[in-house]
mmCIF file of C-alpha atoms and ligand atoms in Angstrom:
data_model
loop_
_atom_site.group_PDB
_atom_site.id
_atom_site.type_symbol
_atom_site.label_atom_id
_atom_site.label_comp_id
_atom_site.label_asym_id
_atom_site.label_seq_id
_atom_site.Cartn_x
_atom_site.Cartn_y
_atom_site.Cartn_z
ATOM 1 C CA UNK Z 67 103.552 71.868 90.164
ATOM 2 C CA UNK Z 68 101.542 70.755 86.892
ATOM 3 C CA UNK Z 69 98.454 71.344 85.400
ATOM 4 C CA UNK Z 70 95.929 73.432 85.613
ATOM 5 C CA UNK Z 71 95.543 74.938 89.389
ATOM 6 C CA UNK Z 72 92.400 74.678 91.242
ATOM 7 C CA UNK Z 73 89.696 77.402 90.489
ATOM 8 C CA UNK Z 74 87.227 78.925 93.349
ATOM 9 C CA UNK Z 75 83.907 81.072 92.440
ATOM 10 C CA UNK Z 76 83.859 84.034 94.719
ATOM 11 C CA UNK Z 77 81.266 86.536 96.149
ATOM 12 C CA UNK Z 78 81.605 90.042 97.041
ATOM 13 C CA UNK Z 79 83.371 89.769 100.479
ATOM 14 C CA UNK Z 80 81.265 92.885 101.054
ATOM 15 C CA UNK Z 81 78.519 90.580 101.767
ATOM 16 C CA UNK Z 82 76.037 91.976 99.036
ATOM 17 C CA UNK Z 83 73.922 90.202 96.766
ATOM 18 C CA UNK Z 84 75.248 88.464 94.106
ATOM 19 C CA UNK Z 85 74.746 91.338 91.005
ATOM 20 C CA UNK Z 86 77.618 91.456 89.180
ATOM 21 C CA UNK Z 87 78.710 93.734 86.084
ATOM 22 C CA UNK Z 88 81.850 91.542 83.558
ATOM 23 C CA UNK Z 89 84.066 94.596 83.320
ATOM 24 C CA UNK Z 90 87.681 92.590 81.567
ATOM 25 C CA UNK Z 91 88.416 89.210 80.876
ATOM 26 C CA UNK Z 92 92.452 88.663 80.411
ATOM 27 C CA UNK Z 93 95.391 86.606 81.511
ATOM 28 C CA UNK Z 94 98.511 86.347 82.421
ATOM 29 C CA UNK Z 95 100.465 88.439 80.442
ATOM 30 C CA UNK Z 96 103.872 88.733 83.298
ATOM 31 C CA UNK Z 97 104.725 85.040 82.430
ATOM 32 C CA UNK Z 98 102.213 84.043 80.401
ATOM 33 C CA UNK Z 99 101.260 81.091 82.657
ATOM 34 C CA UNK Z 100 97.887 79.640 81.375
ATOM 35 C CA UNK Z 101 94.228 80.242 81.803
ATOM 36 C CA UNK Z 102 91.444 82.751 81.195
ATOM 37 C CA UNK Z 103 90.383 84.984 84.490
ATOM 38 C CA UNK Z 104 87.179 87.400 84.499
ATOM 39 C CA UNK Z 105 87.374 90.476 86.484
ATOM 40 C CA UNK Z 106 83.426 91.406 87.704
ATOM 41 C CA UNK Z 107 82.314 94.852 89.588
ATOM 42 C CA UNK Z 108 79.808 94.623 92.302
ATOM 43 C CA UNK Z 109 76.606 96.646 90.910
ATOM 44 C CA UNK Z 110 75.497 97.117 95.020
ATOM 45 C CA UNK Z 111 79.353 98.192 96.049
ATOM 46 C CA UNK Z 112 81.724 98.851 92.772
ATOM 47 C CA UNK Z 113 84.076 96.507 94.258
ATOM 48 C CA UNK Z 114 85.664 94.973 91.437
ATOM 49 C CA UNK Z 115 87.044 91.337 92.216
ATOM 50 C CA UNK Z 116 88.711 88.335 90.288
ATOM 51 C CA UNK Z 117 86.322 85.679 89.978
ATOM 52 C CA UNK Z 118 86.779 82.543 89.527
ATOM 53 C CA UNK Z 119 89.912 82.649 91.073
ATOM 54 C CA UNK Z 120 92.887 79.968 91.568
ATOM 55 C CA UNK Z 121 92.549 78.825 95.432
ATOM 56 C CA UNK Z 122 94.819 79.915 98.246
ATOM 57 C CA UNK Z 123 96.703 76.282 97.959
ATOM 58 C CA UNK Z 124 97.165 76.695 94.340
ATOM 59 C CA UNK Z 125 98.066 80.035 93.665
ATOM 60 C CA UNK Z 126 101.293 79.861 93.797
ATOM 61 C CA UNK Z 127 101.421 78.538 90.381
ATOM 62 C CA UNK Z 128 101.279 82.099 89.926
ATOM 63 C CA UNK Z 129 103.818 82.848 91.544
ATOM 64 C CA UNK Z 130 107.039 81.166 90.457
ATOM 65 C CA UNK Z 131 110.667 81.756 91.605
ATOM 66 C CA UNK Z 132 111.822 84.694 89.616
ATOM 67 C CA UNK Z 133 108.455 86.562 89.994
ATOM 68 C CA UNK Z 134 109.823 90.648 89.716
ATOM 69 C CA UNK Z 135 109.157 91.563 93.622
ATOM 70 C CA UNK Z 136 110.892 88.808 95.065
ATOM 71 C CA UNK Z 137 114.184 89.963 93.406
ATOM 72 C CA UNK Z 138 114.008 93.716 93.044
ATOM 73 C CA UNK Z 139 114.457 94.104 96.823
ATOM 74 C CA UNK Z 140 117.531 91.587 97.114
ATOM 75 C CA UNK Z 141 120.184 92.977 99.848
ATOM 76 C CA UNK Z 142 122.954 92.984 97.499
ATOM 77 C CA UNK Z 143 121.048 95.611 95.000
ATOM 78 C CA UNK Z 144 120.412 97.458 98.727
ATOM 79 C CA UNK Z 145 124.076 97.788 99.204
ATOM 80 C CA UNK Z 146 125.183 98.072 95.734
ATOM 81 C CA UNK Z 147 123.263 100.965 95.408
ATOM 82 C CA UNK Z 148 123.443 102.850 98.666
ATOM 83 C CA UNK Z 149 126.645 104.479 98.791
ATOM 84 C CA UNK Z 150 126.417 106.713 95.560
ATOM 85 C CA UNK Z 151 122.491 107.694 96.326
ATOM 86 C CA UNK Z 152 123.323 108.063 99.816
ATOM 87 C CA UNK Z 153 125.128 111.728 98.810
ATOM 88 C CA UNK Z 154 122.395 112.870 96.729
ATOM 89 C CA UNK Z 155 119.543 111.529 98.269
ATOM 90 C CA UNK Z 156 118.388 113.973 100.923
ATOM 91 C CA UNK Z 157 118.560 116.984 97.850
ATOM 92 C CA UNK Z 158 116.820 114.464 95.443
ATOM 93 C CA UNK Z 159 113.833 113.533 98.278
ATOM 94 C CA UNK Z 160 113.274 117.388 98.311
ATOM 95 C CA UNK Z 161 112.684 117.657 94.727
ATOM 96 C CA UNK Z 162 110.973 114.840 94.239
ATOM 97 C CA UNK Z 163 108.247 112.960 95.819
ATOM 98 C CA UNK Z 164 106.851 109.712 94.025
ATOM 99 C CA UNK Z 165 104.348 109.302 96.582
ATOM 100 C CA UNK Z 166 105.520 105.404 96.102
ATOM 101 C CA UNK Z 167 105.774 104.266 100.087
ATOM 102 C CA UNK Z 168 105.303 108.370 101.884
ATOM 103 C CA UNK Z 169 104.953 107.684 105.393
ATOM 104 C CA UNK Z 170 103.022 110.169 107.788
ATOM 105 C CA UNK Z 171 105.542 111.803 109.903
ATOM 106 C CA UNK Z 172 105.966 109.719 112.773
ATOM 107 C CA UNK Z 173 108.734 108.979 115.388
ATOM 108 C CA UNK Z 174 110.410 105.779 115.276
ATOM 109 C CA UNK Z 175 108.383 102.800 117.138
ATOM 110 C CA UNK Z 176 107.821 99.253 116.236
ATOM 111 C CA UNK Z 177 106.087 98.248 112.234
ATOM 112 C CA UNK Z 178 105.369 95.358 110.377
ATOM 113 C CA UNK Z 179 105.734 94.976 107.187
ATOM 114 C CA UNK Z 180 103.128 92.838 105.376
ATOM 115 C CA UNK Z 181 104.496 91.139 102.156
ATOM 116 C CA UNK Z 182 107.640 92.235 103.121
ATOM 117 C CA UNK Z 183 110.129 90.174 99.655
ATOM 118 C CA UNK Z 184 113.943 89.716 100.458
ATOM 119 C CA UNK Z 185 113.620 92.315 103.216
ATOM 120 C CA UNK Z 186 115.131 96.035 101.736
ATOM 121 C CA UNK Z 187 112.311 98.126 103.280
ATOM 122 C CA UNK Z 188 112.852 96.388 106.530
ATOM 123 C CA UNK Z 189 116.111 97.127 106.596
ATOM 124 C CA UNK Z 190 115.745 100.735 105.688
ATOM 125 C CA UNK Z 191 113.350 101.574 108.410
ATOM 126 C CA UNK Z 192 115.159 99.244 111.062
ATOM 127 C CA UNK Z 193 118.465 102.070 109.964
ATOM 128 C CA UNK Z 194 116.368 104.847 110.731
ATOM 129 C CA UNK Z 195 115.501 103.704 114.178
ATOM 130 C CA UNK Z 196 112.284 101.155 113.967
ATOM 131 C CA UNK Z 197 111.936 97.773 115.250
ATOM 132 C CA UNK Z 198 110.838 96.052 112.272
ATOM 133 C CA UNK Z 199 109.040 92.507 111.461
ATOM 134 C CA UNK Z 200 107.907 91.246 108.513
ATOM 135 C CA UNK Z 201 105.637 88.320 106.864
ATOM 136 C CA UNK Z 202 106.473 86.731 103.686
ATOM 137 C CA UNK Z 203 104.509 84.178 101.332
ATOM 138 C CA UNK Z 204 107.481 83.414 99.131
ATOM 139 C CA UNK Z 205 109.648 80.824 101.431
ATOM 140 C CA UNK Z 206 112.889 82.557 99.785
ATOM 141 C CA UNK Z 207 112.346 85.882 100.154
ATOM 142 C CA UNK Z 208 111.348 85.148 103.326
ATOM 143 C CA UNK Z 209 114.107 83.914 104.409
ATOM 144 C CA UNK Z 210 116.853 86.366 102.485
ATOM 145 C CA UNK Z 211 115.175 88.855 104.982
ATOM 146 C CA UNK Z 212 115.618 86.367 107.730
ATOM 147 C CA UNK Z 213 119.347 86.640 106.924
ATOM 148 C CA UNK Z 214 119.227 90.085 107.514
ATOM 149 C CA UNK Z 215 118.244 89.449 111.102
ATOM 150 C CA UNK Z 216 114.889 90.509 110.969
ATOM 151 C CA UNK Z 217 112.318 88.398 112.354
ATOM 152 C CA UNK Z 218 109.841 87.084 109.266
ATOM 153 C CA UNK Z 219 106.600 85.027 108.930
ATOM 154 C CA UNK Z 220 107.334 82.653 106.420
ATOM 155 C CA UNK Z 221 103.733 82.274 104.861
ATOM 156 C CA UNK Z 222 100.010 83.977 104.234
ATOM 157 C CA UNK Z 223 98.904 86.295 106.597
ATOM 158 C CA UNK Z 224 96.218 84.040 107.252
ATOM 159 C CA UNK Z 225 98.804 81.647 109.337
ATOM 160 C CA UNK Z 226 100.899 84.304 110.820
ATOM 161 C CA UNK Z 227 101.141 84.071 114.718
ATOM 162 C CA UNK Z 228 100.434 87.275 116.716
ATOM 163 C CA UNK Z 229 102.935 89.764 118.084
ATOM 164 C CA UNK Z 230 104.825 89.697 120.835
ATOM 165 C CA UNK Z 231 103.326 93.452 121.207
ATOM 166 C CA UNK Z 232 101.204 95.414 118.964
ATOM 167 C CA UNK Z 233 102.501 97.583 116.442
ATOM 168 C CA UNK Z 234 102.176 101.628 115.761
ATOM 169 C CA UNK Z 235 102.749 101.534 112.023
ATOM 170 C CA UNK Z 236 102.123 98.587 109.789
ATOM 171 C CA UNK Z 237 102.771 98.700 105.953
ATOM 172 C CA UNK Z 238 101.825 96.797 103.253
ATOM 173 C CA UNK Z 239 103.533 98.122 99.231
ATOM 174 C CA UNK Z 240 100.845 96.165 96.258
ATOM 175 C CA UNK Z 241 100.266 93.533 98.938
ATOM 176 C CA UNK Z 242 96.300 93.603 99.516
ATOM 177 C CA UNK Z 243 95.014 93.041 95.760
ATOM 178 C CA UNK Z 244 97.046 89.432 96.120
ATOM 179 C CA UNK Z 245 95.216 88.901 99.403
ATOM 180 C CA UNK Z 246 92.141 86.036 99.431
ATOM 181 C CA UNK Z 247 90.201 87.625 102.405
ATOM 182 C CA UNK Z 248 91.993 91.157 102.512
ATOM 183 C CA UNK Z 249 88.886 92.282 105.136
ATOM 184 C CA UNK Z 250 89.704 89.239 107.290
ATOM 185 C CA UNK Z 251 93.566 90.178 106.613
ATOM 186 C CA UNK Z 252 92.871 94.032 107.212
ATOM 187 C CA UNK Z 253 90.640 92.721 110.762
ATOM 188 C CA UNK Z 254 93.770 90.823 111.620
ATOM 189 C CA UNK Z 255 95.936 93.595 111.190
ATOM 190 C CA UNK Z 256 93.396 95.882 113.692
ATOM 191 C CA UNK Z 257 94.156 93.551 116.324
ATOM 192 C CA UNK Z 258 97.558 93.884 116.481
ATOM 193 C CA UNK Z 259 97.819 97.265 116.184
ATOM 194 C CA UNK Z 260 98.014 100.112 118.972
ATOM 195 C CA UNK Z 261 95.540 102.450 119.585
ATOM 196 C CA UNK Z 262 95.869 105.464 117.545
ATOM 197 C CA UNK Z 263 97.738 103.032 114.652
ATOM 198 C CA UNK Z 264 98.532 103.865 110.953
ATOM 199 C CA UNK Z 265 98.305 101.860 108.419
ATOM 200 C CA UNK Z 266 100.018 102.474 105.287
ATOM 201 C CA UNK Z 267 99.238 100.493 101.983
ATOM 202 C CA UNK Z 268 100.244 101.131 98.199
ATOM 203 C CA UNK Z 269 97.502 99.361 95.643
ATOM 204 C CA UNK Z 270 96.908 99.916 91.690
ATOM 205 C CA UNK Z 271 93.942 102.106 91.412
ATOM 206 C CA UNK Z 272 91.291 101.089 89.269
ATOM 207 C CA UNK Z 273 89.530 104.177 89.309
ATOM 208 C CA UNK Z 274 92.144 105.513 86.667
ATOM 209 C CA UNK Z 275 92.847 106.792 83.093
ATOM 210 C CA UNK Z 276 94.872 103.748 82.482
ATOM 211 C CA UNK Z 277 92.681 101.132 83.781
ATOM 212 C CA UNK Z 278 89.937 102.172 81.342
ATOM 213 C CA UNK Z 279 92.238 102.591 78.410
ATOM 214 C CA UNK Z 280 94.426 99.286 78.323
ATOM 215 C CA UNK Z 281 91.987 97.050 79.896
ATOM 216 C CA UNK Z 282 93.041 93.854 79.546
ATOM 217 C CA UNK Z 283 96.544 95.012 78.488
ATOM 218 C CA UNK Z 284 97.026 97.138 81.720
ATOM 219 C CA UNK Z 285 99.932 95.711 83.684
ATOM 220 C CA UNK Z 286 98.274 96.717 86.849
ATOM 221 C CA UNK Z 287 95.730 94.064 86.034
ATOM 222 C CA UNK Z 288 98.050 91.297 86.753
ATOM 223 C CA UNK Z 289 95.661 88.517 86.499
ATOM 224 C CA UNK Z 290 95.148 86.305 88.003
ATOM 225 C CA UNK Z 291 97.951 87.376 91.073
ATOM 226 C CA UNK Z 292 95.413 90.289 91.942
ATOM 227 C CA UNK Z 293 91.928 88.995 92.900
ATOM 228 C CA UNK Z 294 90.888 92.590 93.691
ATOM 229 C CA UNK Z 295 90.480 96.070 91.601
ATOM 230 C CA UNK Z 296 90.551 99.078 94.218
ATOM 231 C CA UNK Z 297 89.625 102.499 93.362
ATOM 232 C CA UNK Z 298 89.859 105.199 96.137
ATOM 233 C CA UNK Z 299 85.911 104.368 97.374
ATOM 234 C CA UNK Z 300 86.232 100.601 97.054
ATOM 235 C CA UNK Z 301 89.228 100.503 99.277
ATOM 236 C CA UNK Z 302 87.756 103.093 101.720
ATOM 237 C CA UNK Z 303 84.420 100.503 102.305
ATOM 238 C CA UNK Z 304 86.987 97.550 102.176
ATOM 239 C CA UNK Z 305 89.129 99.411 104.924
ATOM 240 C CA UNK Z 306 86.315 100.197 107.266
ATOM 241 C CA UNK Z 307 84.882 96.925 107.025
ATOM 242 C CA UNK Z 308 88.756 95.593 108.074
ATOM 243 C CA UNK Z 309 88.302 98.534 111.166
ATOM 244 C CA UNK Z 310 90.287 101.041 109.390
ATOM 245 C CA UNK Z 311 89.217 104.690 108.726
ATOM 246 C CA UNK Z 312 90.328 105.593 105.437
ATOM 247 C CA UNK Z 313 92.588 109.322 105.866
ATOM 248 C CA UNK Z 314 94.454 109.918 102.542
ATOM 249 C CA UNK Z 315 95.233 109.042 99.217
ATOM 250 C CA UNK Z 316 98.389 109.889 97.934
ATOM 251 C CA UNK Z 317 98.183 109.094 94.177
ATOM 252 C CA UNK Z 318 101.505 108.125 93.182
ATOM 253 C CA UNK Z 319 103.815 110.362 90.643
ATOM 254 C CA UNK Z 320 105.029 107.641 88.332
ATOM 255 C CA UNK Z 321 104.142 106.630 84.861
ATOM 256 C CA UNK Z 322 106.081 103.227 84.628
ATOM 257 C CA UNK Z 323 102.612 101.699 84.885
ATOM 258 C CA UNK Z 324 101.496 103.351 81.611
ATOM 259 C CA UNK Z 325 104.799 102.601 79.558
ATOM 260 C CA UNK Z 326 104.418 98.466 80.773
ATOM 261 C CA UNK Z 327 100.677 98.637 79.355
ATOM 262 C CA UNK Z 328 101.615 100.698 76.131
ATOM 263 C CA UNK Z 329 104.606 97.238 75.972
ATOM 264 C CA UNK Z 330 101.973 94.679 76.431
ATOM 265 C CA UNK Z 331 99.840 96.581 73.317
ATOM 266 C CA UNK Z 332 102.714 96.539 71.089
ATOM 267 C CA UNK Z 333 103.712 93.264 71.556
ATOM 268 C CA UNK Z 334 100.234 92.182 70.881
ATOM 269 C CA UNK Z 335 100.254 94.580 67.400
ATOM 270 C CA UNK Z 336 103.627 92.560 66.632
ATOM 271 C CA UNK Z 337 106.327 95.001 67.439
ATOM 272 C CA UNK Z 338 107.775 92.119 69.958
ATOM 273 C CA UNK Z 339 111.482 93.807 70.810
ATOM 274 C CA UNK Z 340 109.828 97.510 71.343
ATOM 275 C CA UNK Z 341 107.132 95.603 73.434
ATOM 276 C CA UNK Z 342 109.584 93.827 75.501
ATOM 277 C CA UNK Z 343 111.734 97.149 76.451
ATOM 278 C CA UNK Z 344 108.454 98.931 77.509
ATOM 279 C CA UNK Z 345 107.011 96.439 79.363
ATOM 280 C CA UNK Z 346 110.357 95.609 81.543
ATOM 281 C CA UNK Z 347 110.424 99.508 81.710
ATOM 282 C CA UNK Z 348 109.088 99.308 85.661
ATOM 283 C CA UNK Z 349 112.266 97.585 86.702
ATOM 284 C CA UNK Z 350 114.546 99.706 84.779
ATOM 285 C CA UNK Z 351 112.918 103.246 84.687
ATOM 286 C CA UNK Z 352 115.890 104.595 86.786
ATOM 287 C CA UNK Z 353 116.605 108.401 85.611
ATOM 288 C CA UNK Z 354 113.282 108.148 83.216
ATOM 289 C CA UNK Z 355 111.373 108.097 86.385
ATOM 290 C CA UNK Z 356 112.619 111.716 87.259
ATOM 291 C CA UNK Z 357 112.126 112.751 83.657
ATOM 292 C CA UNK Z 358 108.951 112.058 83.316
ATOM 293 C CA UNK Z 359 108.300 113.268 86.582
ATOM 294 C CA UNK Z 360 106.547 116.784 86.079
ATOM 295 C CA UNK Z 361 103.922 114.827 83.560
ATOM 296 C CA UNK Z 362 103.388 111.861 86.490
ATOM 297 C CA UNK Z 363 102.282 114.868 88.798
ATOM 298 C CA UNK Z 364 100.327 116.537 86.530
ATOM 299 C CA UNK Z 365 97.957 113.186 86.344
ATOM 300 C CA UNK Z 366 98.689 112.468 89.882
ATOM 301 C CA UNK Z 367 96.782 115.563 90.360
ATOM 302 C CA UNK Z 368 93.892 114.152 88.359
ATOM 303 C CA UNK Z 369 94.010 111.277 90.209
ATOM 304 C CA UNK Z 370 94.874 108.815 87.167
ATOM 305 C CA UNK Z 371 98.281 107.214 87.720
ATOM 306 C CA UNK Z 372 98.121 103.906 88.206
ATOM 307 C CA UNK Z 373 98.957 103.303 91.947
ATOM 308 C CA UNK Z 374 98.017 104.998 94.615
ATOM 309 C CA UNK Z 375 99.048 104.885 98.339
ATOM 310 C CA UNK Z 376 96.869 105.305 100.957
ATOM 311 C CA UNK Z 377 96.953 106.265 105.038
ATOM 312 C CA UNK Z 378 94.865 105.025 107.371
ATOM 313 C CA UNK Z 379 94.424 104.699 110.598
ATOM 314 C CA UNK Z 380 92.524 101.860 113.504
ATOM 315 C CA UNK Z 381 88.956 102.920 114.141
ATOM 316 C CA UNK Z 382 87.756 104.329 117.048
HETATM 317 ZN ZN1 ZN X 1 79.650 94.427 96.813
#
């Protein structure tokens, strides 16, 4: 694909009148594709929104083939990896608790998996008992979890066919900011979920320490891939609106977020190399993750990491 891709003005999908407040205006720092994107807060809601936008046919521009999700979750890093955690993992889980994809305790039944990449989380919960299915938008992700043997929806949510039978658990890690509609995506998702239903759904929070600092240089931002800003409120409205009821927000114990944004600044002030280290840190944090663990929870506490994941559950 060339050129410039197709741009679309949006509304609030809150439905208020059209009052908005220009909070950043950035762009794509992750592969520094081109264009200028605005980010604008509702004054009625506080829903803060990308707008204009690239379309639905032409975002994938955005999105091209060795775009960080779409390979972290390859099978073969599953496998390589497995064996030597597998001894210390159940000691390590006790100790520490990201908050990254927590689960409420439930028994194993069937789940989806919205925005599910090459499959790994699929095939973790399908080992621990669950019938898993998953939906895709990147054709080759898609279908590496395909190979696994998983049933996968290669496309938008927006074209993926009903279940065979509804689902008691349906997760979706940073999936919802990169959704066009997320409240028809979220109404979607009601349908095909039992009675009594969680869903489970990890987004950057907007509401944070880091969102006001870095501002255009937060790597949470990720224009123009996420078209919307959640903080704990916005999502709650956004959620109810889908027929969700909001339960709990787990803000997540990790400061990756905040070494990538402090990367993108010093590669802007000229320190290049440094910059380049800090912002790949999310991929590579490894052991730094668990060392810099105690300070994640203390502004976990505050609320002001930069991702939070959030239960909820269908409306009665
Ligand atoms: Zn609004």
């Amino acid at each position: 694909m060339s050129g410039s891709p197709q741009l679309e003005d949006v509304s609030c999908p809150l439905g208020c009148p059209r009052d908005n407040e220009i909070v950043i205006t950035g762009r794509d720092l992750l592969h520094d594709l081109p264009g200028e994107f605005t980010v604008v807060k509702c004054r009625a809601c506080g829903l803060m929104r990308t707008t204009p936008r690239p379309t639905p046919e032409t975002i994938g521009f955005y999105y091209p083939d060795d775009y960080g999700p779409y390979l972290g979750t390859q099978v073969w890093q599953v496998e390589h990896t497995s064996r030597i955690r597998a001894l210390l993992k159940p000691l390590v889980k006790r100790v520490f608790n990201f908050n990254t994809q927590r689960l409420p305790p439930l028994a194993p039944g069937r789940m989806l998996e919205v925005g599910c990449a090459s499959g790994a989380f699929l095939h973790r919960m399908a080992s621990q008992g669950w019938q898993v299915q998953g939906i895709e938008f990147s054709e080759k992700a898609a279908q590496a979890a395909a190979q696994l043997g998983y049933r996968v929806h290669a496309g938008p949510l927006e074209t993926a066919p009903p279940p065979d039978e509804p689902f008691d658990l349906i997760v979706g890690w940073m999936v919802l900011e990169h959704l066009h509609d997320p409240i028809g995506g979220l109404q979607k998702l009601r349908e095909w979920a039992k009675p009594g239903a969680w869903l489970v759904l990890s987004v950057p929070n907007s509401a944070s320490l880091e969102f006001r600092l870095f501002k255009n240089k937060l790597y949470a931002l990720h224009l123009p891939n996420h078209l919307y800003h959640f903080t704990p409120e916005t999502l709650g409205r956004v959620l109810q609106v889908g027929g969700w009821t909001l339960k709990k927000v787990h803000h997540q114990r990790v400061l990756s977020n905040l070494i990538a944004s402090t990367g993108y600044v010093l590669r802007d002030k000229g320190y290049a190399r440094l910059g380049q280290k800090f912002i790949e840190f999310p991929g590579r944090a490894g052991i730094w993750n668990y060392a810099l663990y105690p300070l994640a929870w203390i502004f976990s506490v505050f609320g002001q990491t930069g991702r939070m994941t959030v239960w909820a559950r269908v409306s009665e």
